[in-house]
Each structure stands twice: as C-alpha cells, then as structure tokens.
PDB file of C-alpha atoms in Angstrom:
ATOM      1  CA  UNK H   1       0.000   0.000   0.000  1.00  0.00           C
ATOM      2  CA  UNK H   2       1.753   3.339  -0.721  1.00  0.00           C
ATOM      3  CA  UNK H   3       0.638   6.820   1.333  1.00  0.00           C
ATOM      4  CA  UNK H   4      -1.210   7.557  -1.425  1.00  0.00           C
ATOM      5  CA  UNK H   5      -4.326   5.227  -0.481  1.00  0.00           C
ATOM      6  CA  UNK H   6      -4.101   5.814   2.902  1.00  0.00           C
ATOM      7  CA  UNK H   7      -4.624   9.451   2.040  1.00  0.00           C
ATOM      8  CA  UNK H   8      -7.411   8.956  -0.812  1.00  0.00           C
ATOM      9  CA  UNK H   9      -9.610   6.367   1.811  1.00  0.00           C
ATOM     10  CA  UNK H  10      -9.125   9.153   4.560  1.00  0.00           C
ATOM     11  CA  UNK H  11     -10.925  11.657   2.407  1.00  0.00           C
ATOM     12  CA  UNK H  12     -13.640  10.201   1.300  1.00  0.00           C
ATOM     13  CA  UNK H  13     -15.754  10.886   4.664  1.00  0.00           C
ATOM     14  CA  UNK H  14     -15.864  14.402   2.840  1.00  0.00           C
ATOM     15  CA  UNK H  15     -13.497  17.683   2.573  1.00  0.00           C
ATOM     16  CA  UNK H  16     -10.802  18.502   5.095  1.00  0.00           C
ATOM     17  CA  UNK H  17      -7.891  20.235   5.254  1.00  0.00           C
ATOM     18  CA  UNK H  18      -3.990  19.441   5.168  1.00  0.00           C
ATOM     19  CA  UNK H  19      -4.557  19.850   9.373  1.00  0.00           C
ATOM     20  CA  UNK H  20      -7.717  18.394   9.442  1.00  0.00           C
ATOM     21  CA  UNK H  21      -6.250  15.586   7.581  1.00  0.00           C
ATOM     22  CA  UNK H  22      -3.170  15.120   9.772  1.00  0.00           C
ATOM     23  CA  UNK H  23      -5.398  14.929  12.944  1.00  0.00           C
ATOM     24  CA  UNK H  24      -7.412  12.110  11.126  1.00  0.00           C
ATOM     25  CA  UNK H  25      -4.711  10.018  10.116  1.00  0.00           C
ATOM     26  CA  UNK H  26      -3.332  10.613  14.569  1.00  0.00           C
ATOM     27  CA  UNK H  27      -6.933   9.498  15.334  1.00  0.00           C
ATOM     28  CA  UNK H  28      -7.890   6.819  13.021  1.00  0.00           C
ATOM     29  CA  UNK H  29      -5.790   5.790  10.274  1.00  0.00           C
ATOM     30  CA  UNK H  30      -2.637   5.788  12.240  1.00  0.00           C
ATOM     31  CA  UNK H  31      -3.494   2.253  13.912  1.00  0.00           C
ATOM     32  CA  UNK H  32      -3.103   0.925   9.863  1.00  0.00           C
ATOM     33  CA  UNK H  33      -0.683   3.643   8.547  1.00  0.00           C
ATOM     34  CA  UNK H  34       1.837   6.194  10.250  1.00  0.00           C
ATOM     35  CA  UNK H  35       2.886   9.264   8.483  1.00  0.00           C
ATOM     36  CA  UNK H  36       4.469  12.338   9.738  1.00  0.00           C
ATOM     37  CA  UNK H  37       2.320  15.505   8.743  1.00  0.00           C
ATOM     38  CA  UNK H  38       4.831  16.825   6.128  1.00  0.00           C
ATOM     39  CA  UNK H  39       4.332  13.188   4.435  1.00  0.00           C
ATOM     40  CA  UNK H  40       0.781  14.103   4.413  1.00  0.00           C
ATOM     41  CA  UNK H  41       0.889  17.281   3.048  1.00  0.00           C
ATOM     42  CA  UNK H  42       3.633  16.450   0.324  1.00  0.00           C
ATOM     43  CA  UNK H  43       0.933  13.580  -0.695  1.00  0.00           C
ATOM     44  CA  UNK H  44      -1.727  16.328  -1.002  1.00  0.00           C
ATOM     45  CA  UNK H  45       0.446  17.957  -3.180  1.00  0.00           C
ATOM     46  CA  UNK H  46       0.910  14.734  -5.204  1.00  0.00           C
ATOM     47  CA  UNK H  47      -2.612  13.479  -5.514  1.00  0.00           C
ATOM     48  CA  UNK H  48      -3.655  16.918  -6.363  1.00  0.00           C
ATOM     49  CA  UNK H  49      -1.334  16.710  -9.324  1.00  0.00           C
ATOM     50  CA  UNK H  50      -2.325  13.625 -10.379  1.00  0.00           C
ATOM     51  CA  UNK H  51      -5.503  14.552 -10.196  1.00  0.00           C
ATOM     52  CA  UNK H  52      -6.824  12.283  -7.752  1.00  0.00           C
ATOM     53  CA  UNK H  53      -7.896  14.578  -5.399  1.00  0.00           C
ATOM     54  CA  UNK H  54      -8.964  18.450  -5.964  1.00  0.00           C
ATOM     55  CA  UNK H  55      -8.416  21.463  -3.601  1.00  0.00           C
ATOM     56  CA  UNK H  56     -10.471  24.606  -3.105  1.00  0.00           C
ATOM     57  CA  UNK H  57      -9.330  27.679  -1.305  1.00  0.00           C
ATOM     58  CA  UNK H  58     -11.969  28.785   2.130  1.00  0.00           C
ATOM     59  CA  UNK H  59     -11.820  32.375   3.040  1.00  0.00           C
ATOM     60  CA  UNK H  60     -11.782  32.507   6.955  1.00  0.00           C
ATOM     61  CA  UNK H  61     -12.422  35.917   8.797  1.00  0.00           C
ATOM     62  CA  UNK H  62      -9.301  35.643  11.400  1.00  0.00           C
ATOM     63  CA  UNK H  63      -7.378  32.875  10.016  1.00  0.00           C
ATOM     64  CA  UNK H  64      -5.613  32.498   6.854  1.00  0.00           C
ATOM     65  CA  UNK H  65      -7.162  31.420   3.885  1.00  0.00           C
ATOM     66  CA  UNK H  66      -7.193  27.280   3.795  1.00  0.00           C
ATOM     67  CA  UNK H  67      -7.522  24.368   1.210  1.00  0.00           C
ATOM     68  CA  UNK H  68      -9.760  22.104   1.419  1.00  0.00           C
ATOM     69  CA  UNK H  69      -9.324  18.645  -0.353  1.00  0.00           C
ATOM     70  CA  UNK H  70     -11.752  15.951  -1.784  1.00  0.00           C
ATOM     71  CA  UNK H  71     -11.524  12.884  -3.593  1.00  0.00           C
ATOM     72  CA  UNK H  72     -12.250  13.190  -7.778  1.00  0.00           C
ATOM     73  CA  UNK H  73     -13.683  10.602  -9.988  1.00  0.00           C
ATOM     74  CA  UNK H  74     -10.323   9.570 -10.889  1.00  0.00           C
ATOM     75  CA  UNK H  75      -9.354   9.194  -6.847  1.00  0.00           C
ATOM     76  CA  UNK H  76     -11.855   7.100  -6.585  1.00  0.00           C
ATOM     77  CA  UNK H  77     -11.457   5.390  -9.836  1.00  0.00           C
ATOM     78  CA  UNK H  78      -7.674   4.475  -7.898  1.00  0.00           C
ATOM     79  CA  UNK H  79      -9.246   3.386  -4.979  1.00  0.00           C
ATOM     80  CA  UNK H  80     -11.012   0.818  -6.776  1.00  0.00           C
ATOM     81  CA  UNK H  81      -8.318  -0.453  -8.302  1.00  0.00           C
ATOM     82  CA  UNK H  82      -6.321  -0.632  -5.048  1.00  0.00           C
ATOM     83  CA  UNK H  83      -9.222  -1.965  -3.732  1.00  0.00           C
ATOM     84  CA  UNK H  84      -9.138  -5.011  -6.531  1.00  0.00           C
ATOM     85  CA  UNK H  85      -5.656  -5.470  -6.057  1.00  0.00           C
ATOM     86  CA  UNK H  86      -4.292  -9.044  -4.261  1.00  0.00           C
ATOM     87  CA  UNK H  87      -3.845  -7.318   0.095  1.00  0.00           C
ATOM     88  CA  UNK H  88      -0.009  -8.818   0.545  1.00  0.00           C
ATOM     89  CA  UNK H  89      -0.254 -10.162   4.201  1.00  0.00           C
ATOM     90  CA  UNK H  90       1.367  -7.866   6.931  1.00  0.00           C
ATOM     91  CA  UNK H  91       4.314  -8.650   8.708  1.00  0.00           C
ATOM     92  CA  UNK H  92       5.924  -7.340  12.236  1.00  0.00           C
ATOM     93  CA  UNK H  93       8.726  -5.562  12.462  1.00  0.00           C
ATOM     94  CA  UNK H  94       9.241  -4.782  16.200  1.00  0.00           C
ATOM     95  CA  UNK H  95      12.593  -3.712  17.464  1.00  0.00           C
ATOM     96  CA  UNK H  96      11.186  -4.601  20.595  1.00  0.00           C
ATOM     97  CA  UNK H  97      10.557  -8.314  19.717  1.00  0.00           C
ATOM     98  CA  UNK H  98      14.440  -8.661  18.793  1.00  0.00           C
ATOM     99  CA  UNK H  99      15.248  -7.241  22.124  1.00  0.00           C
ATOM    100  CA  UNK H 100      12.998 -10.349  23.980  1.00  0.00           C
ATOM    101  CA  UNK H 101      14.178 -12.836  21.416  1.00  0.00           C
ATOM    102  CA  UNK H 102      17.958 -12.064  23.121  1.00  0.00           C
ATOM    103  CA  UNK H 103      16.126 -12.375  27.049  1.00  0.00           C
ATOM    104  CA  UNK H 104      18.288 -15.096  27.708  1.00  0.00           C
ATOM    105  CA  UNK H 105      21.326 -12.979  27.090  1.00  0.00           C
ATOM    106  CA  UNK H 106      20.542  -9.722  28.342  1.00  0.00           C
ATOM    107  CA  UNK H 107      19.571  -7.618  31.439  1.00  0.00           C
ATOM    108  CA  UNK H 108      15.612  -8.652  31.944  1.00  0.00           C
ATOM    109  CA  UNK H 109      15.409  -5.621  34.019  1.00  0.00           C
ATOM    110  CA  UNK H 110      15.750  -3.286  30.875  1.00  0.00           C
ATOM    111  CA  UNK H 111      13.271  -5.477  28.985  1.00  0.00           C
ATOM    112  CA  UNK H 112      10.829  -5.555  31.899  1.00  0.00           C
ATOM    113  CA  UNK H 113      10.817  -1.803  31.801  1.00  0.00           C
ATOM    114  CA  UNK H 114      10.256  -1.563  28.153  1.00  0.00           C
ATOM    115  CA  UNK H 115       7.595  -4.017  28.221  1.00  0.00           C
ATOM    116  CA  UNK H 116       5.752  -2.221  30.730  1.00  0.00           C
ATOM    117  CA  UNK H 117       6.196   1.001  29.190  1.00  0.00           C
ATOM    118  CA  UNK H 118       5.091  -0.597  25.780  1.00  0.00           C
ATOM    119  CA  UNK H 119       1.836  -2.341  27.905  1.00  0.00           C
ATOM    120  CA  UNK H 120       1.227   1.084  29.294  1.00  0.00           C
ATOM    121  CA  UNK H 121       1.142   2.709  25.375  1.00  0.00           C
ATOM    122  CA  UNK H 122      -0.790   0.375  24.466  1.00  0.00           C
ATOM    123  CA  UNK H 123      -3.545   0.762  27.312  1.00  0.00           C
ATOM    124  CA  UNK H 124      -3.477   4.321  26.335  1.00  0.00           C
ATOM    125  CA  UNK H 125      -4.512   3.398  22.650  1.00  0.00           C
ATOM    126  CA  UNK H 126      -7.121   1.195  24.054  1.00  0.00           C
ATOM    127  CA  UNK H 127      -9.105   3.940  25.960  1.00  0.00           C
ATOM    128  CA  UNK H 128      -8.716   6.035  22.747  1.00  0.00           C
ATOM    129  CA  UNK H 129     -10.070   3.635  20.468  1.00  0.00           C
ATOM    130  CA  UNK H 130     -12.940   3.099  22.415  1.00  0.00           C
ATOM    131  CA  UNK H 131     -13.695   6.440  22.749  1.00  0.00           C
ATOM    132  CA  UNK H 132     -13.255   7.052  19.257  1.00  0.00           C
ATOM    133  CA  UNK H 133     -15.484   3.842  18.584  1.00  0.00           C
ATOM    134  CA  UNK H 134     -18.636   5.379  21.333  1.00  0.00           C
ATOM    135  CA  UNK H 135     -18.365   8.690  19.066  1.00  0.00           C
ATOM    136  CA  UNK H 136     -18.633   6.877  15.376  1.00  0.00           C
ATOM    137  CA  UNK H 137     -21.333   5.052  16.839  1.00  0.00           C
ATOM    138  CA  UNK H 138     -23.201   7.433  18.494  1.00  0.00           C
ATOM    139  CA  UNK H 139     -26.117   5.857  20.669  1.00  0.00           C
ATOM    140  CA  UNK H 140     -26.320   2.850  19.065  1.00  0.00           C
ATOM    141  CA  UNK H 141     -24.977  -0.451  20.173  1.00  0.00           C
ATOM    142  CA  UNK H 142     -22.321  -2.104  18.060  1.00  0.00           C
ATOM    143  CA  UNK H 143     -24.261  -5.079  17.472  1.00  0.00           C
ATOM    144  CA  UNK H 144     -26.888  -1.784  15.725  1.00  0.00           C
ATOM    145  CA  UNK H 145     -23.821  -0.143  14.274  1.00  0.00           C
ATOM    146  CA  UNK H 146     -22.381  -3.054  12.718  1.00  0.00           C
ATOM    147  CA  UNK H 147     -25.752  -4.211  10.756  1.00  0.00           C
ATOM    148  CA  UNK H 148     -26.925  -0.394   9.476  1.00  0.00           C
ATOM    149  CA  UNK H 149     -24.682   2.159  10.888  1.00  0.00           C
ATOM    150  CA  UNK H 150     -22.190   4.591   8.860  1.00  0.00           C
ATOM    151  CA  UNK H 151     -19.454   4.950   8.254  1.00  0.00           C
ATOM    152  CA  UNK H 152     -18.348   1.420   8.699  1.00  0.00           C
ATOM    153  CA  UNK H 153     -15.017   1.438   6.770  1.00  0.00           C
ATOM    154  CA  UNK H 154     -13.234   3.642   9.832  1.00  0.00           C
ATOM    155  CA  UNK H 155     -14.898   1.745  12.307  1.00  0.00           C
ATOM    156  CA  UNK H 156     -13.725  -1.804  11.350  1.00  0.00           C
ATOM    157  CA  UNK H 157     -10.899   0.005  11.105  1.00  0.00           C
ATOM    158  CA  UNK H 158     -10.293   1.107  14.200  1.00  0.00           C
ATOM    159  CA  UNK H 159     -11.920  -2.314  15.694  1.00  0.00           C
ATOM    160  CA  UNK H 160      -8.697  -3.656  14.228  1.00  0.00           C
ATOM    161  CA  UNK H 161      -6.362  -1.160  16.222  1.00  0.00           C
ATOM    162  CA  UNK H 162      -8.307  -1.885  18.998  1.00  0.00           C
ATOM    163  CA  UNK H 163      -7.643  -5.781  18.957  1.00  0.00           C
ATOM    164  CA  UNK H 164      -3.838  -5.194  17.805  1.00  0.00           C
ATOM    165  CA  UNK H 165      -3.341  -2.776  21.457  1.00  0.00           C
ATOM    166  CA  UNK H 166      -5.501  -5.354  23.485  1.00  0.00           C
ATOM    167  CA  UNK H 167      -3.091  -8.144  21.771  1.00  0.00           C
ATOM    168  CA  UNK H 168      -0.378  -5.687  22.292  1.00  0.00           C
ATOM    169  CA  UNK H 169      -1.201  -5.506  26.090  1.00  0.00           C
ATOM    170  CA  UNK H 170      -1.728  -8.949  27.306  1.00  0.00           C
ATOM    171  CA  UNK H 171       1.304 -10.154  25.404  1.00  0.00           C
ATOM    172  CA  UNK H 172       3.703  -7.564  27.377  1.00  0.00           C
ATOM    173  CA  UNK H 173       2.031  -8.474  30.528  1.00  0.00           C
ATOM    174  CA  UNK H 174       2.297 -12.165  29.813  1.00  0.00           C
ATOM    175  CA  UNK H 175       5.804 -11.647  28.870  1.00  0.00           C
ATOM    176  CA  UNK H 176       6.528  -9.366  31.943  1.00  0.00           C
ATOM    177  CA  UNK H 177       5.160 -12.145  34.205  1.00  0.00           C
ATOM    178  CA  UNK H 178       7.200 -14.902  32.782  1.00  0.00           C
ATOM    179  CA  UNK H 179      10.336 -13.043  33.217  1.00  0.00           C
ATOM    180  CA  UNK H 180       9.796 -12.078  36.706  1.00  0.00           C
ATOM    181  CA  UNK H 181       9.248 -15.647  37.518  1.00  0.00           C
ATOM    182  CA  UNK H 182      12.135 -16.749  35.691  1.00  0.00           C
ATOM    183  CA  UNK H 183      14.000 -14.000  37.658  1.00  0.00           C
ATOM    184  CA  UNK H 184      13.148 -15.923  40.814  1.00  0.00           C
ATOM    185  CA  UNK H 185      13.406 -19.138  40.094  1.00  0.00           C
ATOM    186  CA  UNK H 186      17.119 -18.034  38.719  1.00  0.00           C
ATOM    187  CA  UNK H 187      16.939 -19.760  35.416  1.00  0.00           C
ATOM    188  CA  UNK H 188      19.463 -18.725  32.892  1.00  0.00           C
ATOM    189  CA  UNK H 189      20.954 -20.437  30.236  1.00  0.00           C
TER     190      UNK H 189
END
C-alpha cells in the first residue's frame, strides 16, 4: 500500500484540510498507517497533481485562507483499483521483539521496563479507540452499528487497532510475568 491510499480512503468521509487531515490520520488511520504531517501534506500535493484529489481555497475571517481537499472521480477510480488489487499479508517488524528474542542474554530488568512502558502505550490506545469507537457510533450499540450504521469502513478500522493494542497488552504483561518468575526461580541459560 503506498501513502497515497491511505490518504485517498481518509478523504472520502468528505473535505478537510492538510490539518484536518493530519489529525485524522493521529486518530484513526494511524493504527493501519503512520505518516508524519509533512508526508501528508507532500501527498496532497501529489494526488492533487495527479488529479486524484482536488483542492479549493476557504476564506476565513481571522485565520488564513485554507484548502480544502476531496476525492475526484479519478481518486476514486484508484481506490477501486487498489481496492481489486491481491492485500499482501502484513508482517511485524518490532525492534522490541528482537530485544525479547535475546532475554536469555541480556539484562531482563531493561526489557521488563520496556515491556511495561510498551503495555502502558498500548492501554493508552485502548481507551482512545474506544472512545473514538462510542463517538462513530453514536447511541447505538455495536451489534446496531455493525448491521446499518455509517461509516463502517473507519470503524472496522479502528476495531482492528483496537484488537492489535488489546493483543499488544496482554502479550507484554504475559511476557513481563514470565520473566519475573524466571527472575526468581534463577533460570538462565
């Protein structure tokens, strides 16, 4: 998937701004794909080119003049065939995985503390994604939201970021448990 889709599916909820955009892709899209705001707006610039997406200038009283982007015919025309496309199975890349792979060889203390730190991010993202999940949904129940509610694309989405942080969690606090008892039962190889 290249920046380009990410940025294409993030629009099509309606017209935002390069900022507006940024604080969508912190909220929601970052649990699937992480880009650092100038990435975003050099992409605007791109797909705008490209014609994929077209911008319009706003007038604001006491702010400067913004753009405001949407998705064209031909962006969506690109989403489909993205969309068609064979999804290439994801694969982790966690520098803190390499880190416990080496436990048997390295201060536990240090991983400990990165585990719990990385346990502690991910509980974090877990109260976020729920709240952003209560807002999408409004006052219906999921089991509502799920058969008729809109939009569904971000919130399967972000059901997916949920269950990565809540896998995320009980994996560092499984792994933090087995190497405190492995601390105290002094086995080292």
């Amino acid at each position: 998937m290249a920046l380009r889709h990410a940025v294409l599916a993030a629009l099509l909820e309606g017209e935002l701004s390069g900022y507006q955009l940024t604080k969508a892709f912190d909220i929601g899209v970052a649990n699937f794909w992480h880009a650092q705001p100038q990435q975003l707006y050099a992409e605007l610039t791109r797909l705008e080119k490209d014609g994929l997406i077209e911008g319009r200038e706003v007038a604001q009283e006491t702010r400067p003049t913004k753009r405001l982007f949407q998705v064209t015919d031909a962006g969506l025309a690109e989403l489909e065939e993205f969309t068609a496309a064979f999804a290439k199975p994801s694969f982790i890349r966690d520098d803190l995985l390499v880190k416990v792979q080496a436990a048997d060889h390295v201060d536990t203390e240090t991983l400990i503390d990165q585990l719990t730190e990385r346990a502690a991010f991910a509980r974090a993202k877990i109260d976020l994604f729920g709240k952003l999940l209560r807002k999408i949904r409004g006052d219906l129940t999921e089991e509502e939201f799920l058969r008729h509610g809109r939009p569904i694309g971000p919130y399967l989405t972000c059901l997916r970021g949920l269950a990565l942080e809540q896998g995320n969690r009980d994996w560092c606090e499984r792994t933090i448990t087995v190497l405190r008892q492995r601390e105290h039962t002094h086995v080292r190889h």
